[in-house]
Amino acid sequence: MSQSNMVPVVNNGDGDNNENNNVSNNNGGADNTNAGNHSGDQELESGNTSSGNHGEGLRNNQAPPPKKKRYNRHSQIQIQELESFFRECPHPDDNQRNALSVQLGLDPVQVKFWFQNKRTQSKNQQERLENSELRTANNQLKAEHQRLLEAIRQASCPKCGGKTAIGEMCFEEHHLRILNARMTEEIKQLSAKAEKIKTITGKPVMSHPGMSPPIPPPTFEFGMGSDGRDVYGNVGNHSRETTGPADNKPIIMELAVGAMEEFLVMAQVAEPLWMGGLDGTSLALNLDEYTRTFRKGLGPRLNGFRTEASRETGLVAMCPIGIVEMLMDENLWSTMFLGIVGRAKTHEQILADAAGNFTGNLQIMSAEYQVLSPLVSTRDCYFVRYCKQQGEGLWAVVDVSIDHLLPNLHLKCRRRPSGCLIQEIHSGYSKVTWVEHVEVDDSAGRYSIFKHLICTGQAFAANRWVAALVRQCERISSMLATDFQSVDSGDHITLTNHGKMSMLKIAERVARSFFNGLTSSMGSTFSGVAGEDIRVMTMKSVNDLGKPPGIILCAATSFWVPVPPQTVFDYLRDETNRAQWDVLCKGEMMQKIAEVTNGRDNRNCASLLRKVNTCQTKMMIVQETSADPTASFVLYAPVDMKSMEISLHGGGDPDFVALLPYGFAILPDGTGQPGGNEGGSLLTVSFQMLVESGPSGQLSISSVATVENLIRTTVLRIKALFPCQTA
């Protein structure tokens, strides 16, 4: 029988086997430390018992005889029982060990040490097994790693054909290699076609090694969200179509890099490059100094084009990467600047950062810039937008027009290097420096009462862009906040936080729908009524849960009043004055039942209005008021009282509350002077009304006349409220 089945016995001098001795290495085999200690104690006792013998041996100068261990072997039945019990319970308590010792005829200490040794043995076996498995897995990983290294060393780029050099070249260089390989392949294909034509016709094909195929003009396809048509069934001019560039990408990339260099200088250098502007806030460009600083320039200068250039700096409640993301996404960009960007489209993305942080992104875009009036022509631009991180917490986004590369495209507005420099400040804030530099052809522009505002460069100045950005970031911050500032009329309604959030969302929809409708009406046909130029556009609402189904008529016009914009804004937003100018109120007084602030200025808010005599109506009015130093808006939308109450109390989605907005966009007329005359105001009024319910409804001339008469009456009432008007 093997040693693992035996128990060592130490001779303690009386010749008997001590069964309390340690079980050294039986089938259980564990906790050798404890076993050794116990065995040592037994041996010490044996040594003390036979000390006389040892002393005698030492006196005779003889070495003591070695002690021999005798083993008490467990029987096969005992081992089987212990093994069986161990499988069920590896850690028996005292009672279980005592029961086993009685059952098997062993001492309880022997049973204890057997289980200790067995646990150690099992643990060692498990560790050896795990080590073996890990060693095998490690060898497999080493082999796979070596195989991948060998594959990388022998790999070639499938696009450019060159050796791969991961981490050894910048992102732009890699794209340039791909473009070079693609152009080389195209040249080979063209050469093969030319040779084939020469073989067939016998005439050579004229070519030049530096010649590139002509670039087709860009496409301005702007989404309407509805099939906008004027009252005569004609599609407005918003559907102009051309196609985007397919070649000359290296030239565009070189132009974008040059534009970034010029922009960084213009955004960071002060005098003499920049001087004080007309409005007292934005800086105006010194054109002579600009010509001396940038002698080569980017793109040709055209005769007859007027230059507008300004710079403004502001503090924005958004982190830099959030602003960059908004600028590089066409939908977010046009939404953020609703009052300036009418429509926008990304035609092609030339470079994109694989990491997703936008640095090095290069894309071709087109945009339609607007003054909020149907009486003013829009500005169409075709440009490349380039984003680059300039350092830790510092970003730059620049635009530069590329329409001069397209021989068949003749636009009236060209963007010189323009954009914004974004620097991270603290607590989620950013310092934004905006540079706006454009060249405009005014020969075919329709400006009417907006002429002074536009020709002095104030309509699209840098302070206009910064003010709009600051205001929209305030609105976003208020939507994300959990502590809403509000004023409730305790006699009527008390809003929960959910109700306040729903109210802000509905007010945001009112603003977005108002601007979309106003943008649509700019592409329609004039309809003169009582000396007023009114534009009318029809839209068909089908399966839009946010609007009533049927034919919607959108009408807009602009007029001037001889009072400052702030005076007009404060008067129109006051619900107690509403009966004096709002035709739809029919002379009845309105009361404010709730208000939620969405900006630092408490005039920037969403309000809920209702007629004093509530028994006569089932409608409420959602009012959105917003003001910044360059523009202000007073917007309204009648909503069903029952639907509104359900939404405010969490029973419905605020996106499904049907509404049609109307209201006013208020701009300065551009004649004001800092610290002096404040100038007058330019108002644009727009109405959206359901004239035929159901998708199969037909528009009638009487419906158009009703809407035109509604706008004309509103304009005359507001003009009568402010005396001494001259236009």
XYZ file of C-alpha atoms in Angstrom:
727
model
C 0.000 0.000 0.000
C 1.342 3.484 -0.835
C 2.591 5.968 1.739
C -0.430 8.280 1.170
C -2.593 5.665 2.853
C -0.449 5.409 5.999
C -0.322 7.461 9.224
C 3.121 8.153 10.767
C 3.533 6.998 14.382
C 6.303 8.383 16.624
C 7.872 6.154 19.290
C 7.388 8.024 22.580
C 9.359 5.604 24.718
C 6.636 3.251 25.862
C 6.564 1.213 22.669
C 2.917 2.030 21.860
C 1.625 3.588 18.687
C 0.323 7.101 19.347
C -2.809 7.510 17.186
C -2.964 11.200 17.939
C 0.099 11.819 15.835
C -0.077 13.853 12.580
C -1.372 12.398 9.337
C 1.438 13.410 7.045
C 0.580 12.545 3.481
C -2.491 10.405 3.114
C -5.164 10.617 0.417
C -6.500 13.879 1.833
C -3.068 15.566 1.680
C -3.647 19.271 2.885
C -2.579 21.888 5.495
C 0.938 20.476 5.926
C 1.906 23.425 8.115
C -0.578 22.532 10.803
C 0.229 18.883 10.469
C 3.944 19.569 10.796
C 3.458 21.654 13.920
C 1.482 18.922 15.573
C 4.031 16.296 14.608
C 6.810 18.457 15.996
C 5.032 18.654 19.333
C 4.765 14.871 19.473
C 8.422 14.503 18.621
C 9.382 16.990 21.361
C 7.445 14.940 23.881
C 9.213 11.790 22.696
C 12.563 13.520 23.040
C 11.814 14.511 26.625
C 10.770 10.971 27.565
C 13.963 9.404 26.299
C 16.324 12.151 27.492
C 18.198 9.664 29.683
C 19.099 7.533 26.709
C 20.263 10.583 24.828
C 22.394 11.726 27.709
C 24.042 8.331 27.938
C 24.722 8.285 24.248
C 26.294 11.719 24.374
C 28.506 10.699 27.278
C 29.781 7.770 25.177
C 30.384 10.241 22.286
C 27.937 8.329 20.113
C 25.377 9.931 17.785
C 21.755 9.311 18.740
C 20.062 6.725 16.554
C 17.701 8.189 13.948
C 14.057 8.138 14.853
C 11.917 5.977 12.639
C 8.327 6.870 11.801
C 5.850 4.147 11.723
C 2.704 4.561 9.688
C -0.805 3.625 10.642
C -2.398 2.804 7.313
C -6.068 3.591 6.671
C -8.039 0.781 5.213
C -9.577 1.040 1.747
C -13.039 1.228 3.274
C -11.997 4.141 5.520
C -10.536 6.014 2.561
C -13.650 5.455 0.441
C -15.904 6.741 3.205
C -13.713 9.803 3.786
C -13.581 10.540 0.046
C -17.339 10.193 -0.283
C -17.975 12.526 2.658
C -15.385 15.036 1.321
C -17.219 15.313 -2.015
C -20.370 16.343 -0.162
C -18.811 18.424 2.614
C -15.139 19.492 2.372
C -15.348 21.421 5.668
C -16.976 19.193 8.323
C -17.641 20.647 11.749
C -16.677 19.045 15.076
C -19.841 16.981 15.350
C -19.416 15.565 11.856
C -15.736 14.720 12.476
C -16.619 12.986 15.738
C -19.328 10.972 14.012
C -16.895 9.937 11.255
C -14.227 8.945 13.770
C -16.679 6.690 15.610
C -17.963 5.227 12.329
C -14.496 4.527 10.917
C -12.670 3.731 14.140
C -10.297 6.693 13.858
C -9.277 9.423 16.247
C -11.103 12.802 15.633
C -7.690 14.479 15.179
C -6.806 12.001 12.450
C -10.066 12.809 10.682
C -9.375 16.546 11.038
C -5.879 16.297 9.554
C -7.079 14.030 6.742
C -9.568 16.690 5.634
C -6.956 19.434 5.926
C -4.504 17.528 3.731
C -7.227 16.615 1.262
C -8.284 20.237 0.830
C -4.693 21.316 0.204
C -4.209 18.488 -2.281
C -7.387 19.444 -4.185
C -6.362 23.081 -4.230
C -2.932 22.242 -5.612
C -4.412 20.018 -8.305
C -6.830 22.770 -9.363
C -4.039 25.360 -9.522
C -1.886 23.048 -11.624
C -4.800 22.523 -14.017
C -5.474 26.284 -14.297
C -1.797 27.031 -14.820
C -1.681 24.519 -17.627
C -4.710 26.047 -19.328
C -3.340 29.587 -18.969
C 0.013 28.488 -20.353
C -1.732 27.015 -23.391
C -3.807 30.181 -23.950
C -0.719 32.365 -23.564
C 1.158 30.360 -26.177
C -1.787 30.709 -28.558
C -1.913 34.502 -28.041
C 1.827 34.785 -28.643
C 1.467 32.872 -31.885
C -1.487 35.034 -32.994
C 0.401 38.215 -32.102
C 3.417 37.095 -34.101
C 1.172 36.229 -37.069
C -0.472 39.677 -36.997
C 2.900 41.443 -36.773
C 4.092 39.515 -39.795
C 0.864 40.357 -41.678
C 1.251 44.073 -40.881
C 4.857 44.064 -42.076
C 3.823 42.525 -45.389
C 0.514 44.423 -45.817
C -0.180 47.176 -48.353
C -2.937 49.790 -48.416
C -5.796 48.573 -50.663
C -6.607 52.154 -51.706
C -3.242 53.821 -52.293
C -1.109 50.690 -52.890
C 1.672 51.854 -50.558
C 3.077 50.220 -47.466
C 1.000 50.635 -44.363
C 2.536 52.913 -41.758
C 0.195 52.873 -38.785
C 0.841 55.787 -36.465
C 3.581 57.218 -38.708
C 1.504 59.611 -40.792
C -1.204 62.153 -40.036
C -4.806 61.652 -41.008
C -4.684 64.264 -43.796
C -1.582 62.683 -45.362
C -3.283 59.293 -45.446
C -6.292 60.789 -47.238
C -4.019 62.584 -49.698
C -2.342 59.278 -50.528
C -5.721 57.687 -51.145
C -6.780 60.597 -53.360
C -3.502 60.394 -55.274
C -3.956 56.670 -55.887
C -7.553 57.220 -56.994
C -6.572 59.998 -59.394
C -3.741 57.859 -60.788
C -6.223 55.075 -61.468
C -8.609 57.518 -63.146
C -5.797 58.813 -65.368
C -4.995 55.244 -66.421
C -8.646 54.612 -67.300
C -8.911 57.872 -69.260
C -5.672 57.096 -71.097
C -7.003 53.663 -72.041
C -10.236 55.205 -73.356
C -8.295 57.818 -75.315
C -6.124 55.138 -76.889
C -9.216 53.151 -77.813
C -10.840 56.199 -79.440
C -7.618 56.899 -81.344
C -7.564 53.308 -82.625
C -11.178 53.531 -83.818
C -11.194 57.025 -85.305
C -7.550 57.409 -86.188
C -7.548 60.835 -84.497
C -5.748 61.598 -81.229
C -7.712 62.879 -78.238
C -6.475 66.287 -77.073
C -5.384 66.190 -73.475
C -3.104 67.866 -71.012
C -1.416 66.150 -68.061
C -2.455 68.933 -65.697
C -6.040 69.134 -66.931
C -8.800 67.850 -64.684
C -12.396 67.119 -65.704
C -14.789 70.054 -65.388
C -16.542 70.291 -62.035
C -20.325 70.261 -62.219
C -22.025 73.003 -60.194
C -23.433 72.284 -56.720
C -26.944 71.294 -55.776
C -29.066 73.481 -53.530
C -31.692 70.947 -52.457
C -33.090 72.176 -49.185
C -35.629 70.122 -47.282
C -38.983 71.888 -46.867
C -40.794 69.398 -44.696
C -43.847 70.000 -46.943
C -44.582 70.612 -50.607
C -44.473 74.403 -50.489
C -46.263 76.111 -53.385
C -47.467 79.617 -53.931
C -51.119 80.520 -54.391
C -50.809 79.916 -58.138
C -49.464 76.376 -57.687
C -45.866 77.272 -58.593
C -42.994 75.806 -56.653
C -40.874 78.480 -54.988
C -37.252 79.151 -55.850
C -36.066 77.029 -52.913
C -35.821 74.020 -55.242
C -32.859 75.212 -57.306
C -30.758 72.224 -58.324
C -27.152 71.764 -59.324
C -24.678 69.046 -58.395
C -21.719 68.899 -56.025
C -18.034 68.687 -57.048
C -16.540 65.355 -57.904
C -12.915 66.365 -58.426
C -10.340 69.018 -57.546
C -10.372 67.788 -53.959
C -6.638 68.443 -53.464
C -7.219 72.067 -54.486
C -10.151 72.327 -52.079
C -8.077 70.834 -49.265
C -5.244 73.283 -49.946
C -7.757 76.142 -49.985
C -9.213 75.030 -46.640
C -5.774 74.894 -45.001
C -4.973 78.387 -46.297
C -8.335 79.661 -45.070
C -7.619 78.264 -41.596
C -4.267 80.072 -41.464
C -5.833 83.381 -42.521
C -8.750 82.971 -40.136
C -6.508 82.333 -37.118
C -4.689 85.595 -37.796
C -7.941 87.542 -38.214
C -9.412 86.025 -35.041
C -6.448 86.847 -32.812
C -4.848 90.047 -34.180
C -6.323 93.391 -33.022
C -5.412 96.846 -34.332
C -4.645 97.971 -36.966
C -6.383 95.050 -38.701
C -9.643 95.725 -36.836
C -11.338 99.000 -35.951
C -14.497 100.027 -34.096
C -17.722 99.124 -35.935
C -20.862 101.144 -36.633
C -22.953 99.439 -33.956
C -20.377 100.100 -31.237
C -19.904 96.397 -30.429
C -18.541 94.428 -33.394
C -15.127 95.286 -34.810
C -14.936 96.324 -38.473
C -12.168 95.205 -40.814
C -9.563 97.693 -42.037
C -9.514 96.695 -45.721
C -6.220 98.471 -46.481
C -4.465 96.676 -43.643
C -6.087 93.399 -44.674
C -4.718 93.784 -48.217
C -1.227 94.472 -46.861
C -1.381 91.533 -44.442
C -2.734 88.990 -46.933
C -1.192 90.023 -50.236
C -1.917 86.805 -52.087
C -5.448 86.322 -50.803
C -7.683 83.300 -51.349
C -9.621 83.289 -54.593
C -10.162 86.166 -57.015
C -11.714 89.498 -56.064
C -14.667 90.391 -58.280
C -15.561 93.872 -59.422
C -18.843 95.247 -58.127
C -18.882 93.137 -54.961
C -19.240 94.926 -51.615
C -17.239 93.696 -48.600
C -18.785 93.018 -45.190
C -16.374 92.059 -42.409
C -16.743 92.126 -38.624
C -15.526 90.380 -35.482
C -17.232 89.754 -32.130
C -16.349 87.864 -28.925
C -18.806 86.378 -26.441
C -19.114 83.933 -23.539
C -21.255 80.897 -24.370
C -22.783 78.385 -21.926
C -21.592 75.304 -23.820
C -18.372 73.304 -23.942
C -16.180 73.611 -27.081
C -16.869 70.118 -28.412
C -20.624 70.781 -28.136
C -20.324 73.934 -30.244
C -18.107 72.132 -32.765
C -20.613 69.290 -33.089
C -23.398 71.809 -33.683
C -21.416 73.602 -36.396
C -20.444 70.423 -38.248
C -23.996 69.029 -38.423
C -26.199 70.770 -40.985
C -29.423 70.204 -39.050
C -28.048 71.317 -35.688
C -26.385 74.331 -37.310
C -29.521 75.554 -39.068
C -31.590 74.929 -35.913
C -29.155 76.831 -33.700
C -29.244 79.844 -36.044
C -32.901 79.704 -37.055
C -33.173 83.433 -37.670
C -30.062 83.560 -39.897
C -29.661 80.196 -41.671
C -32.770 79.450 -43.689
C -31.625 76.163 -45.207
C -28.395 74.167 -45.174
C -27.067 71.017 -46.776
C -23.872 68.969 -46.623
C -22.997 67.761 -50.122
C -19.888 65.722 -49.441
C -17.527 64.928 -46.594
C -13.964 64.947 -47.910
C -12.181 64.208 -44.637
C -13.598 62.734 -41.444
C -11.897 62.004 -38.136
C -12.158 58.316 -37.335
C -12.026 59.054 -33.602
C -15.228 61.103 -33.856
C -13.879 64.297 -32.258
C -14.197 66.324 -35.514
C -10.578 67.472 -35.742
C -9.520 67.474 -39.382
C -13.116 67.190 -40.649
C -13.562 68.765 -44.078
C -16.944 68.944 -45.800
C -18.566 70.752 -48.722
C -21.767 72.590 -47.822
C -24.298 75.029 -49.197
C -26.486 77.397 -47.215
C -29.158 80.019 -47.658
C -28.733 83.029 -45.363
C -31.772 85.174 -44.720
C -32.938 88.395 -43.179
C -36.250 87.616 -41.534
C -38.409 89.226 -44.184
C -40.060 88.062 -47.411
C -39.075 91.435 -48.919
C -35.324 90.680 -48.854
C -33.515 88.284 -51.187
C -31.638 85.450 -49.553
C -27.905 84.920 -49.878
C -26.838 81.572 -51.330
C -23.328 80.337 -50.556
C -21.383 77.271 -51.616
C -18.368 76.662 -49.406
C -16.077 74.207 -47.686
C -16.117 73.957 -43.882
C -12.953 72.875 -42.091
C -12.604 72.025 -38.380
C -9.277 71.684 -36.574
C -8.244 71.456 -32.933
C -5.516 74.047 -32.372
C -4.474 72.982 -28.875
C -5.789 71.821 -25.528
C -9.327 73.182 -25.237
C -8.975 75.341 -28.391
C -10.913 74.686 -31.610
C -11.346 76.529 -34.899
C -14.045 76.105 -37.548
C -13.633 78.046 -40.805
C -15.687 78.473 -43.996
C -14.427 79.603 -47.394
C -16.360 79.735 -50.661
C -15.381 77.438 -53.525
C -17.900 78.593 -56.137
C -15.042 80.229 -58.107
C -13.852 76.679 -58.860
C -17.160 75.947 -60.596
C -17.409 77.670 -64.007
C -21.196 77.309 -64.292
C -22.068 78.680 -60.866
C -22.514 82.421 -60.334
C -23.606 83.283 -56.809
C -24.167 86.770 -55.404
C -22.430 86.061 -52.090
C -18.927 84.735 -51.489
C -17.509 83.820 -48.091
C -13.925 84.791 -47.430
C -12.344 82.899 -44.481
C -15.038 83.172 -41.812
C -15.882 81.169 -38.741
C -15.300 80.950 -35.020
C -12.442 80.288 -32.621
C -13.654 78.400 -29.539
C -11.656 78.389 -26.316
C -12.638 76.388 -23.236
C -12.980 78.569 -20.126
C -14.427 76.816 -17.071
C -17.582 75.120 -15.784
C -18.790 74.201 -19.269
C -18.388 77.719 -20.706
C -16.521 78.721 -23.859
C -15.115 81.963 -25.189
C -16.169 82.316 -28.825
C -14.510 84.731 -31.263
C -16.577 85.011 -34.437
C -15.257 86.431 -37.714
C -17.696 87.134 -40.542
C -16.122 88.160 -43.861
C -18.197 88.071 -47.065
C -18.375 89.758 -50.461
C -21.845 90.554 -51.791
C -23.249 91.637 -55.147
C -26.039 94.154 -54.423
C -26.943 94.822 -58.053
C -29.948 92.479 -58.110
C -30.877 92.626 -54.420
C -34.344 93.582 -53.156
C -33.936 95.463 -49.893
C -36.760 98.054 -49.656
C -37.003 99.276 -46.038
C -34.105 96.980 -45.032
C -31.573 98.741 -47.267
C -29.727 100.637 -44.527
C -29.538 97.591 -42.230
C -28.107 95.404 -45.005
C -25.828 97.840 -46.817
C -24.085 98.834 -43.572
C -23.294 95.166 -42.919
C -25.358 94.941 -39.712
C -27.831 92.303 -40.916
C -25.246 89.487 -40.928
C -22.548 91.006 -38.684
C -20.521 88.862 -36.290
C -22.415 90.191 -33.255
C -25.635 88.841 -34.797
C -24.150 85.328 -34.937
C -22.705 85.474 -31.416
C -25.938 86.848 -29.932
C -27.956 84.055 -31.573
C -25.492 81.422 -30.314
C -25.557 82.774 -26.749
C -29.352 82.882 -26.724
C -29.817 79.344 -28.052
C -27.276 77.938 -25.567
C -29.220 79.647 -22.769
C -32.375 77.967 -24.028
C -30.672 74.547 -24.112
C -29.292 75.021 -20.585
C -32.738 75.894 -19.272
C -34.198 72.768 -20.880
C -31.552 70.620 -19.194
C -32.026 72.220 -15.772
C -34.129 70.575 -13.082
C -34.938 73.777 -11.185
C -37.190 75.871 -13.413
C -37.857 79.531 -12.755
C -41.568 80.092 -13.215
C -44.475 82.331 -12.296
C -47.826 80.618 -11.757
C -51.216 82.152 -11.240
C -52.386 80.260 -8.192
C -56.035 80.857 -8.978
C -55.783 79.001 -12.266
C -52.911 76.525 -12.655
C -49.792 75.287 -10.856
C -47.185 73.555 -13.004
C -45.038 70.637 -11.905
C -41.500 70.289 -13.239
C -42.829 67.891 -15.875
C -45.451 70.425 -16.891
C -42.840 73.190 -17.133
C -40.649 71.007 -19.336
C -43.622 70.220 -21.589
C -44.422 73.899 -21.843
C -40.832 74.744 -22.865
C -40.888 72.004 -25.505
C -44.150 73.288 -26.976
C -42.782 76.853 -27.019
C -39.681 75.603 -28.838
C -41.915 73.951 -31.434
C -43.776 77.240 -31.861
C -40.503 79.037 -32.668
C -39.224 76.326 -35.000
C -42.509 76.116 -36.919
C -42.718 79.922 -37.189
C -39.239 80.211 -38.732
C -39.851 77.283 -41.100
C -43.065 78.872 -42.320
C -41.402 82.257 -42.739
C -38.558 80.673 -44.712
C -41.083 78.939 -46.973
C -42.926 82.159 -47.715
C -39.724 83.776 -48.979
C -39.848 81.648 -52.099
C -43.414 82.581 -53.085
C -44.961 85.228 -55.308
C -45.799 88.769 -54.320
C -49.393 89.669 -53.672
C -49.968 93.400 -53.247
C -52.678 94.401 -50.789
C -53.357 98.033 -49.875
C -49.817 99.077 -50.642
C -48.309 96.255 -48.577
C -46.116 93.552 -50.155
C -47.464 90.291 -48.789
C -46.125 86.880 -49.636
C -48.427 83.892 -49.495
C -47.425 80.226 -49.587
C -49.521 77.081 -49.255
C -48.420 73.930 -47.433
C -50.220 70.606 -47.256
C -50.192 68.855 -43.873
C -50.538 65.068 -44.107
C -49.755 62.642 -41.258
C -48.109 65.391 -39.217
C -49.308 64.957 -35.642
C -47.940 68.370 -34.735
C -50.196 70.193 -37.213
C -53.863 69.925 -38.128
C -54.406 68.037 -41.409
C -55.359 70.010 -44.485
C -54.260 73.033 -46.521
C -52.233 75.550 -44.511
C -51.746 79.081 -45.759
C -48.576 80.900 -44.672
C -48.526 84.658 -45.271
C -45.915 87.237 -44.278
C -44.977 90.873 -44.785
C -42.663 93.481 -43.268
C -43.125 97.104 -42.178
C -41.360 99.869 -40.260
C -42.311 101.736 -37.085
C -40.440 104.774 -35.691
C -39.698 103.366 -32.209
C -36.771 101.269 -30.921
C -37.029 97.446 -31.060
C -37.089 97.110 -27.277
C -40.162 99.356 -27.010
C -42.007 97.323 -29.645
C -40.967 94.030 -28.035
C -42.120 95.023 -24.544
C -45.458 96.269 -25.867
C -46.290 93.213 -27.970
C -45.320 90.675 -25.313
C -47.603 92.297 -22.695
C -50.828 90.280 -22.691
C -52.825 93.260 -21.380
C -52.170 95.119 -24.683
C -53.155 92.220 -26.878
C -56.777 93.233 -27.441
C -55.601 96.486 -29.047
C -53.818 94.862 -32.001
C -54.677 91.134 -32.202
C -57.588 90.675 -34.600
C -58.126 87.091 -33.406
C -58.812 88.261 -29.827
C -61.896 90.151 -31.068
C -61.355 92.839 -28.444
C -61.443 90.472 -25.455
C -58.907 90.757 -22.635
C -56.244 88.065 -22.120
C -54.698 86.871 -18.876
C -51.422 85.037 -18.170
C -51.952 81.823 -16.223
C -48.380 80.428 -16.273
C -44.872 81.448 -17.271
C -41.554 79.549 -17.428
C -38.266 81.391 -17.931
C -35.738 79.958 -20.408
C -32.899 82.492 -20.192
C -31.038 84.882 -17.907
C -33.317 87.734 -19.015
C -36.769 87.064 -17.526
C -38.318 88.417 -20.744
C -37.049 85.258 -22.429
C -39.817 82.915 -21.422
C -42.698 80.679 -22.425
C -46.141 81.796 -21.278
C -49.621 80.343 -21.279
C -52.453 82.797 -21.980
C -56.212 82.478 -21.792
C -59.161 84.782 -22.259
C -60.575 86.313 -19.093
C -64.006 84.925 -19.921
C -63.066 81.254 -20.214
C -66.589 79.990 -20.759
C -66.587 81.421 -24.295
C -63.555 79.537 -25.607
C -61.878 76.153 -25.518
C -58.527 77.515 -26.664
C -55.335 78.608 -24.931
C -52.403 80.532 -26.400
C -48.772 79.490 -25.985
C -46.520 82.539 -26.199
C -42.754 82.408 -26.841
C -40.805 85.626 -26.276
C -37.096 85.872 -26.944
C -34.710 88.817 -27.146
C -30.996 89.363 -27.690
C -29.073 92.570 -28.469
C -29.592 92.180 -32.228
C -33.105 90.740 -32.650
C -36.259 89.893 -30.721
C -39.300 87.704 -31.329
C -42.857 87.550 -30.033
C -44.507 84.331 -31.219
C -47.898 82.769 -30.494
C -49.845 79.616 -31.226
C -53.465 78.833 -30.320
C -53.784 75.325 -28.869
C -56.682 73.177 -27.762
C -57.257 73.628 -24.026
C -57.927 69.949 -23.357
C -54.835 68.754 -25.270
C -52.698 71.331 -23.488
C -53.888 70.356 -20.029
C -53.257 66.665 -20.764
C -49.717 67.439 -21.948
C -48.933 69.656 -18.949
C -50.032 66.957 -16.511
C -47.927 64.211 -18.109
C -50.712 62.488 -20.019
C -49.526 63.317 -23.546
C -46.489 63.973 -25.704
C -45.910 67.739 -26.205
C -44.739 67.000 -29.771
C -48.261 65.876 -30.663
C -50.074 69.055 -29.603
C -51.370 70.473 -32.888
C -50.428 74.112 -33.418
C -50.066 76.771 -36.136
C -47.911 79.728 -35.049
C -48.027 83.394 -35.876
C -46.084 86.331 -34.540
C -43.413 88.969 -35.087
C -39.689 89.157 -35.780
C -38.311 92.527 -34.679
C -35.019 93.921 -36.038
C -33.358 97.332 -35.704
C -33.490 99.498 -38.845
C -29.744 100.131 -38.637
C -29.942 103.894 -38.059
C -29.369 103.817 -34.309
C -26.217 105.304 -32.782
C -24.486 104.161 -29.567
C -25.492 106.533 -26.769
C -27.724 108.566 -29.103
C -30.662 107.997 -31.410
C -31.940 104.421 -31.002
C -33.496 104.343 -34.478
C -36.649 102.597 -35.574
C -37.791 98.988 -35.857
C -38.349 96.619 -38.757
C -41.182 94.171 -38.055
C -41.998 91.028 -39.983
C -45.406 89.536 -39.237
C -46.270 85.997 -40.308
C -49.472 83.946 -40.018
C -50.078 80.242 -40.527
C -53.751 79.347 -40.830
C -55.718 76.232 -41.724
C -57.924 77.239 -44.652
C -59.142 73.814 -45.788
C -59.360 70.765 -43.514
C -58.535 67.338 -44.883
C -55.796 66.393 -47.374
C -58.183 66.578 -50.337
C -59.263 70.176 -49.639
C -58.932 72.802 -52.356
C -57.596 76.308 -51.847
C -60.042 79.090 -52.684
C -59.395 82.715 -53.599
C -61.603 83.828 -50.710
C -59.300 82.008 -48.228
C -56.289 83.869 -49.591
C -58.144 87.168 -49.378
C -59.128 86.440 -45.763
C -55.536 85.828 -44.700
C -54.270 88.874 -46.580
C -56.933 91.016 -44.944
C -55.970 89.621 -41.523
C -52.328 90.636 -41.998
C -53.238 94.046 -43.411
C -55.513 94.819 -40.429
C -52.824 93.736 -37.953
C -50.192 95.938 -39.623
C -52.483 98.984 -39.653
C -53.376 98.543 -35.972
C -49.739 98.297 -34.860
C -48.731 101.313 -36.945
C -51.555 103.308 -35.381
C -50.210 102.506 -31.893
C -46.914 104.296 -32.632
C -47.353 107.869 -33.927
C -45.236 109.802 -36.432
C -44.548 106.830 -38.682
C -43.104 107.861 -42.020
C -43.124 104.630 -43.914
